[in-house]
């Protein structure tokens, strides 16, 4: 068991250790005397933090044509409490503020994939997705690297370019409209 009750005289102590995900919740102390009277303490909320080991969706080796308007490199973080933060790495370097890349967000339970707009051969490389939860132990998990290759298709024609000048939050199923 992950808990142990220690009683000494008129006081009691509950020690919680090695808790499992489903053992979080409200805990109370109830004192009962020999005459049928009882007293219940204020509750203590126990929150169990965790970061599961398995990524439900992760990057895999793939080759794309340069003429695509965007590509999606999949990553869905493992179950986590609180929800994991996602970072992406290319060739071992953390990707931060890259003009043609954003992290996909569909819902609180479906987020993390990397979208690369107007991919070029310079976007080719080894990509990995990392989930982190500073409250969990271990606090980080990373996928294996996947080789993403962007090939020049030789046509010299490219689709309409995406313009990314501001963020737009859209509910699933609704239309996104950008005016410029």
PDB file of C-alpha atoms in Angstrom:
ATOM      1  CA  UNK A   1       0.000   0.000   0.000  1.00  0.00           C
ATOM      2  CA  UNK A   2       1.081   3.568  -0.557  1.00  0.00           C
ATOM      3  CA  UNK A   3      -0.097   4.880   2.794  1.00  0.00           C
ATOM      4  CA  UNK A   4       0.523   4.034   6.397  1.00  0.00           C
ATOM      5  CA  UNK A   5      -1.303   5.046   9.572  1.00  0.00           C
ATOM      6  CA  UNK A   6       0.766   5.724  12.646  1.00  0.00           C
ATOM      7  CA  UNK A   7      -1.056   6.121  15.941  1.00  0.00           C
ATOM      8  CA  UNK A   8       0.580   7.280  19.117  1.00  0.00           C
ATOM      9  CA  UNK A   9      -1.468   8.094  22.223  1.00  0.00           C
ATOM     10  CA  UNK A  10      -4.150  10.663  21.377  1.00  0.00           C
ATOM     11  CA  UNK A  11      -2.718  11.794  18.055  1.00  0.00           C
ATOM     12  CA  UNK A  12      -2.498  10.137  14.674  1.00  0.00           C
ATOM     13  CA  UNK A  13      -0.437  10.699  11.573  1.00  0.00           C
ATOM     14  CA  UNK A  14      -1.112   9.575   8.047  1.00  0.00           C
ATOM     15  CA  UNK A  15       1.969   9.291   5.861  1.00  0.00           C
ATOM     16  CA  UNK A  16       1.417   9.151   2.104  1.00  0.00           C
ATOM     17  CA  UNK A  17       4.257   7.929  -0.059  1.00  0.00           C
ATOM     18  CA  UNK A  18       4.677   6.443  -3.532  1.00  0.00           C
ATOM     19  CA  UNK A  19       1.163   7.511  -4.496  1.00  0.00           C
ATOM     20  CA  UNK A  20      -0.424   6.261  -7.698  1.00  0.00           C
ATOM     21  CA  UNK A  21      -2.381   8.493 -10.140  1.00  0.00           C
ATOM     22  CA  UNK A  22      -5.776   7.441  -8.780  1.00  0.00           C
ATOM     23  CA  UNK A  23      -4.878   8.056  -5.111  1.00  0.00           C
ATOM     24  CA  UNK A  24      -5.136  11.836  -5.211  1.00  0.00           C
ATOM     25  CA  UNK A  25      -8.124  13.521  -3.621  1.00  0.00           C
ATOM     26  CA  UNK A  26      -9.372  14.828  -0.312  1.00  0.00           C
ATOM     27  CA  UNK A  27      -8.055  13.253   2.893  1.00  0.00           C
ATOM     28  CA  UNK A  28      -9.608  13.796   6.341  1.00  0.00           C
ATOM     29  CA  UNK A  29      -8.800  12.790   9.894  1.00  0.00           C
ATOM     30  CA  UNK A  30     -11.662  11.504  12.046  1.00  0.00           C
ATOM     31  CA  UNK A  31     -11.313  11.259  15.832  1.00  0.00           C
ATOM     32  CA  UNK A  32     -13.783   9.147  17.768  1.00  0.00           C
ATOM     33  CA  UNK A  33     -14.013   8.856  21.558  1.00  0.00           C
ATOM     34  CA  UNK A  34     -15.375   5.971  23.582  1.00  0.00           C
ATOM     35  CA  UNK A  35     -18.783   7.660  23.976  1.00  0.00           C
ATOM     36  CA  UNK A  36     -19.772   7.724  20.292  1.00  0.00           C
ATOM     37  CA  UNK A  37     -18.703  11.305  19.577  1.00  0.00           C
ATOM     38  CA  UNK A  38     -16.456  12.074  16.640  1.00  0.00           C
ATOM     39  CA  UNK A  39     -14.673  15.057  15.208  1.00  0.00           C
ATOM     40  CA  UNK A  40     -13.563  15.401  11.575  1.00  0.00           C
ATOM     41  CA  UNK A  41     -10.637  17.613  10.583  1.00  0.00           C
ATOM     42  CA  UNK A  42     -10.503  20.053   7.730  1.00  0.00           C
ATOM     43  CA  UNK A  43      -9.640  18.246   4.546  1.00  0.00           C
ATOM     44  CA  UNK A  44      -6.277  18.182   2.855  1.00  0.00           C
ATOM     45  CA  UNK A  45      -6.287  18.005  -0.948  1.00  0.00           C
ATOM     46  CA  UNK A  46      -3.573  15.683  -2.261  1.00  0.00           C
ATOM     47  CA  UNK A  47      -2.663  16.218  -5.922  1.00  0.00           C
ATOM     48  CA  UNK A  48      -0.625  13.468  -7.560  1.00  0.00           C
ATOM     49  CA  UNK A  49       1.636  14.779 -10.316  1.00  0.00           C
ATOM     50  CA  UNK A  50       2.979  12.512 -13.038  1.00  0.00           C
ATOM     51  CA  UNK A  51       4.284  12.255 -16.591  1.00  0.00           C
ATOM     52  CA  UNK A  52       3.526   8.917 -18.234  1.00  0.00           C
ATOM     53  CA  UNK A  53       6.293   7.325 -20.343  1.00  0.00           C
ATOM     54  CA  UNK A  54       4.496   6.754 -23.654  1.00  0.00           C
ATOM     55  CA  UNK A  55       3.758   9.310 -26.368  1.00  0.00           C
ATOM     56  CA  UNK A  56       0.427   8.389 -28.063  1.00  0.00           C
ATOM     57  CA  UNK A  57       1.670  10.083 -31.253  1.00  0.00           C
ATOM     58  CA  UNK A  58       5.313  10.778 -32.128  1.00  0.00           C
ATOM     59  CA  UNK A  59       7.474  11.886 -35.080  1.00  0.00           C
ATOM     60  CA  UNK A  60       8.510   9.297 -37.657  1.00  0.00           C
ATOM     61  CA  UNK A  61      10.929   9.415 -40.604  1.00  0.00           C
ATOM     62  CA  UNK A  62       9.223  11.085 -43.566  1.00  0.00           C
ATOM     63  CA  UNK A  63      10.059  12.682 -46.909  1.00  0.00           C
ATOM     64  CA  UNK A  64       8.043  15.612 -48.309  1.00  0.00           C
ATOM     65  CA  UNK A  65       8.110  17.628 -51.523  1.00  0.00           C
ATOM     66  CA  UNK A  66       9.186  21.263 -51.169  1.00  0.00           C
ATOM     67  CA  UNK A  67       6.091  22.421 -53.080  1.00  0.00           C
ATOM     68  CA  UNK A  68       3.780  21.671 -50.125  1.00  0.00           C
ATOM     69  CA  UNK A  69       2.235  24.678 -48.361  1.00  0.00           C
ATOM     70  CA  UNK A  70       2.817  23.057 -44.968  1.00  0.00           C
ATOM     71  CA  UNK A  71       3.774  19.803 -43.263  1.00  0.00           C
ATOM     72  CA  UNK A  72       2.707  18.414 -39.891  1.00  0.00           C
ATOM     73  CA  UNK A  73       5.185  16.463 -37.761  1.00  0.00           C
ATOM     74  CA  UNK A  74       3.078  14.564 -35.224  1.00  0.00           C
ATOM     75  CA  UNK A  75       3.556  14.614 -31.454  1.00  0.00           C
ATOM     76  CA  UNK A  76       1.008  14.116 -28.715  1.00  0.00           C
ATOM     77  CA  UNK A  77       2.454  14.269 -25.215  1.00  0.00           C
ATOM     78  CA  UNK A  78       2.018  11.496 -22.665  1.00  0.00           C
ATOM     79  CA  UNK A  79      -0.725  11.748 -20.054  1.00  0.00           C
ATOM     80  CA  UNK A  80       0.441  14.251 -17.457  1.00  0.00           C
ATOM     81  CA  UNK A  81      -0.799  16.145 -14.412  1.00  0.00           C
ATOM     82  CA  UNK A  82      -0.528  19.071 -14.777  1.00  0.00           C
ATOM     83  CA  UNK A  83      -0.542  18.964 -18.610  1.00  0.00           C
ATOM     84  CA  UNK A  84       2.928  18.629 -20.102  1.00  0.00           C
ATOM     85  CA  UNK A  85       4.695  21.454 -21.918  1.00  0.00           C
ATOM     86  CA  UNK A  86       6.040  20.529 -25.369  1.00  0.00           C
ATOM     87  CA  UNK A  87       9.372  21.584 -26.845  1.00  0.00           C
ATOM     88  CA  UNK A  88      10.698  20.661 -30.275  1.00  0.00           C
ATOM     89  CA  UNK A  89      14.325  20.014 -31.226  1.00  0.00           C
ATOM     90  CA  UNK A  90      15.930  20.025 -34.653  1.00  0.00           C
ATOM     91  CA  UNK A  91      19.357  18.388 -34.934  1.00  0.00           C
ATOM     92  CA  UNK A  92      19.625  18.522 -31.128  1.00  0.00           C
ATOM     93  CA  UNK A  93      18.913  22.274 -30.868  1.00  0.00           C
ATOM     94  CA  UNK A  94      15.793  23.661 -29.178  1.00  0.00           C
ATOM     95  CA  UNK A  95      13.485  25.366 -31.701  1.00  0.00           C
ATOM     96  CA  UNK A  96      12.445  28.801 -30.467  1.00  0.00           C
ATOM     97  CA  UNK A  97      10.733  31.634 -32.369  1.00  0.00           C
ATOM     98  CA  UNK A  98      11.187  30.123 -35.831  1.00  0.00           C
ATOM     99  CA  UNK A  99       9.243  32.216 -38.375  1.00  0.00           C
ATOM    100  CA  UNK A 100       7.720  29.368 -40.390  1.00  0.00           C
ATOM    101  CA  UNK A 101       6.976  26.949 -37.505  1.00  0.00           C
ATOM    102  CA  UNK A 102       4.189  26.768 -34.938  1.00  0.00           C
ATOM    103  CA  UNK A 103       2.994  24.185 -32.444  1.00  0.00           C
ATOM    104  CA  UNK A 104      -0.453  22.800 -33.217  1.00  0.00           C
ATOM    105  CA  UNK A 105      -3.183  23.199 -30.582  1.00  0.00           C
ATOM    106  CA  UNK A 106      -6.499  21.433 -31.160  1.00  0.00           C
ATOM    107  CA  UNK A 107      -7.708  20.991 -27.569  1.00  0.00           C
ATOM    108  CA  UNK A 108      -6.424  20.515 -24.007  1.00  0.00           C
ATOM    109  CA  UNK A 109      -5.867  16.831 -24.777  1.00  0.00           C
ATOM    110  CA  UNK A 110      -4.714  17.173 -28.399  1.00  0.00           C
ATOM    111  CA  UNK A 111      -1.732  19.453 -28.873  1.00  0.00           C
ATOM    112  CA  UNK A 112       1.982  19.368 -29.582  1.00  0.00           C
ATOM    113  CA  UNK A 113       2.470  18.551 -33.262  1.00  0.00           C
ATOM    114  CA  UNK A 114       4.831  20.808 -35.197  1.00  0.00           C
ATOM    115  CA  UNK A 115       3.516  22.640 -38.265  1.00  0.00           C
ATOM    116  CA  UNK A 116       6.115  23.900 -40.754  1.00  0.00           C
ATOM    117  CA  UNK A 117       4.716  26.385 -43.266  1.00  0.00           C
ATOM    118  CA  UNK A 118       6.254  26.646 -46.747  1.00  0.00           C
ATOM    119  CA  UNK A 119       8.911  23.995 -46.033  1.00  0.00           C
ATOM    120  CA  UNK A 120      12.209  24.215 -47.893  1.00  0.00           C
ATOM    121  CA  UNK A 121      15.210  21.920 -48.079  1.00  0.00           C
ATOM    122  CA  UNK A 122      16.764  23.925 -45.210  1.00  0.00           C
ATOM    123  CA  UNK A 123      13.998  22.568 -42.948  1.00  0.00           C
ATOM    124  CA  UNK A 124      15.323  19.029 -43.438  1.00  0.00           C
ATOM    125  CA  UNK A 125      16.823  17.503 -40.311  1.00  0.00           C
ATOM    126  CA  UNK A 126      16.362  15.265 -37.297  1.00  0.00           C
ATOM    127  CA  UNK A 127      13.342  16.295 -35.193  1.00  0.00           C
ATOM    128  CA  UNK A 128      12.402  15.213 -31.659  1.00  0.00           C
ATOM    129  CA  UNK A 129       9.533  16.167 -29.370  1.00  0.00           C
ATOM    130  CA  UNK A 130      10.050  16.633 -25.612  1.00  0.00           C
ATOM    131  CA  UNK A 131       7.312  16.656 -22.959  1.00  0.00           C
ATOM    132  CA  UNK A 132       8.092  18.246 -19.604  1.00  0.00           C
ATOM    133  CA  UNK A 133       6.270  18.576 -16.283  1.00  0.00           C
ATOM    134  CA  UNK A 134       8.405  20.261 -13.613  1.00  0.00           C
ATOM    135  CA  UNK A 135       6.228  18.750 -10.878  1.00  0.00           C
ATOM    136  CA  UNK A 136       6.681  15.133 -11.996  1.00  0.00           C
ATOM    137  CA  UNK A 137       9.499  12.656 -11.475  1.00  0.00           C
ATOM    138  CA  UNK A 138      11.026  12.195 -13.996  1.00  0.00           C
ATOM    139  CA  UNK A 139      10.164  15.666 -15.215  1.00  0.00           C
ATOM    140  CA  UNK A 140      11.057  15.214 -18.925  1.00  0.00           C
ATOM    141  CA  UNK A 141      10.536  12.607 -21.623  1.00  0.00           C
ATOM    142  CA  UNK A 142      11.748  12.842 -25.223  1.00  0.00           C
ATOM    143  CA  UNK A 143      10.872  10.934 -28.387  1.00  0.00           C
ATOM    144  CA  UNK A 144      13.506   9.368 -30.594  1.00  0.00           C
ATOM    145  CA  UNK A 145      14.722  11.594 -33.408  1.00  0.00           C
ATOM    146  CA  UNK A 146      12.901  11.289 -36.723  1.00  0.00           C
ATOM    147  CA  UNK A 147      14.561  12.251 -39.994  1.00  0.00           C
ATOM    148  CA  UNK A 148      12.439  14.731 -41.941  1.00  0.00           C
ATOM    149  CA  UNK A 149      13.602  15.325 -45.501  1.00  0.00           C
ATOM    150  CA  UNK A 150      12.266  18.126 -47.681  1.00  0.00           C
ATOM    151  CA  UNK A 151      13.059  17.459 -51.351  1.00  0.00           C
ATOM    152  CA  UNK A 152      13.225  20.009 -54.123  1.00  0.00           C
ATOM    153  CA  UNK A 153      10.636  18.657 -56.562  1.00  0.00           C
ATOM    154  CA  UNK A 154      12.243  20.505 -59.482  1.00  0.00           C
ATOM    155  CA  UNK A 155       9.009  22.067 -60.693  1.00  0.00           C
ATOM    156  CA  UNK A 156       9.940  25.606 -59.732  1.00  0.00           C
ATOM    157  CA  UNK A 157       6.294  26.212 -58.772  1.00  0.00           C
ATOM    158  CA  UNK A 158       5.138  26.642 -55.240  1.00  0.00           C
ATOM    159  CA  UNK A 159       1.696  26.936 -53.708  1.00  0.00           C
ATOM    160  CA  UNK A 160       0.330  30.157 -52.308  1.00  0.00           C
ATOM    161  CA  UNK A 161       2.492  31.131 -49.383  1.00  0.00           C
ATOM    162  CA  UNK A 162       1.062  31.323 -45.885  1.00  0.00           C
ATOM    163  CA  UNK A 163       1.242  34.707 -44.225  1.00  0.00           C
ATOM    164  CA  UNK A 164       1.852  34.431 -40.515  1.00  0.00           C
ATOM    165  CA  UNK A 165       1.633  37.872 -38.989  1.00  0.00           C
ATOM    166  CA  UNK A 166      -0.578  37.177 -35.977  1.00  0.00           C
ATOM    167  CA  UNK A 167      -2.062  34.343 -33.941  1.00  0.00           C
ATOM    168  CA  UNK A 168      -5.664  33.302 -34.472  1.00  0.00           C
ATOM    169  CA  UNK A 169      -7.590  31.129 -32.012  1.00  0.00           C
ATOM    170  CA  UNK A 170     -10.380  29.180 -33.692  1.00  0.00           C
ATOM    171  CA  UNK A 171     -12.754  26.585 -32.262  1.00  0.00           C
ATOM    172  CA  UNK A 172     -12.673  23.206 -33.989  1.00  0.00           C
ATOM    173  CA  UNK A 173     -15.142  23.237 -36.877  1.00  0.00           C
ATOM    174  CA  UNK A 174     -15.226  27.042 -37.215  1.00  0.00           C
ATOM    175  CA  UNK A 175     -13.715  29.006 -40.113  1.00  0.00           C
ATOM    176  CA  UNK A 176     -10.551  31.047 -39.652  1.00  0.00           C
ATOM    177  CA  UNK A 177     -10.601  34.361 -41.513  1.00  0.00           C
ATOM    178  CA  UNK A 178      -7.594  36.603 -41.881  1.00  0.00           C
ATOM    179  CA  UNK A 179      -8.008  40.101 -43.326  1.00  0.00           C
ATOM    180  CA  UNK A 180      -5.020  42.082 -44.520  1.00  0.00           C
TER     181      UNK A 180
END
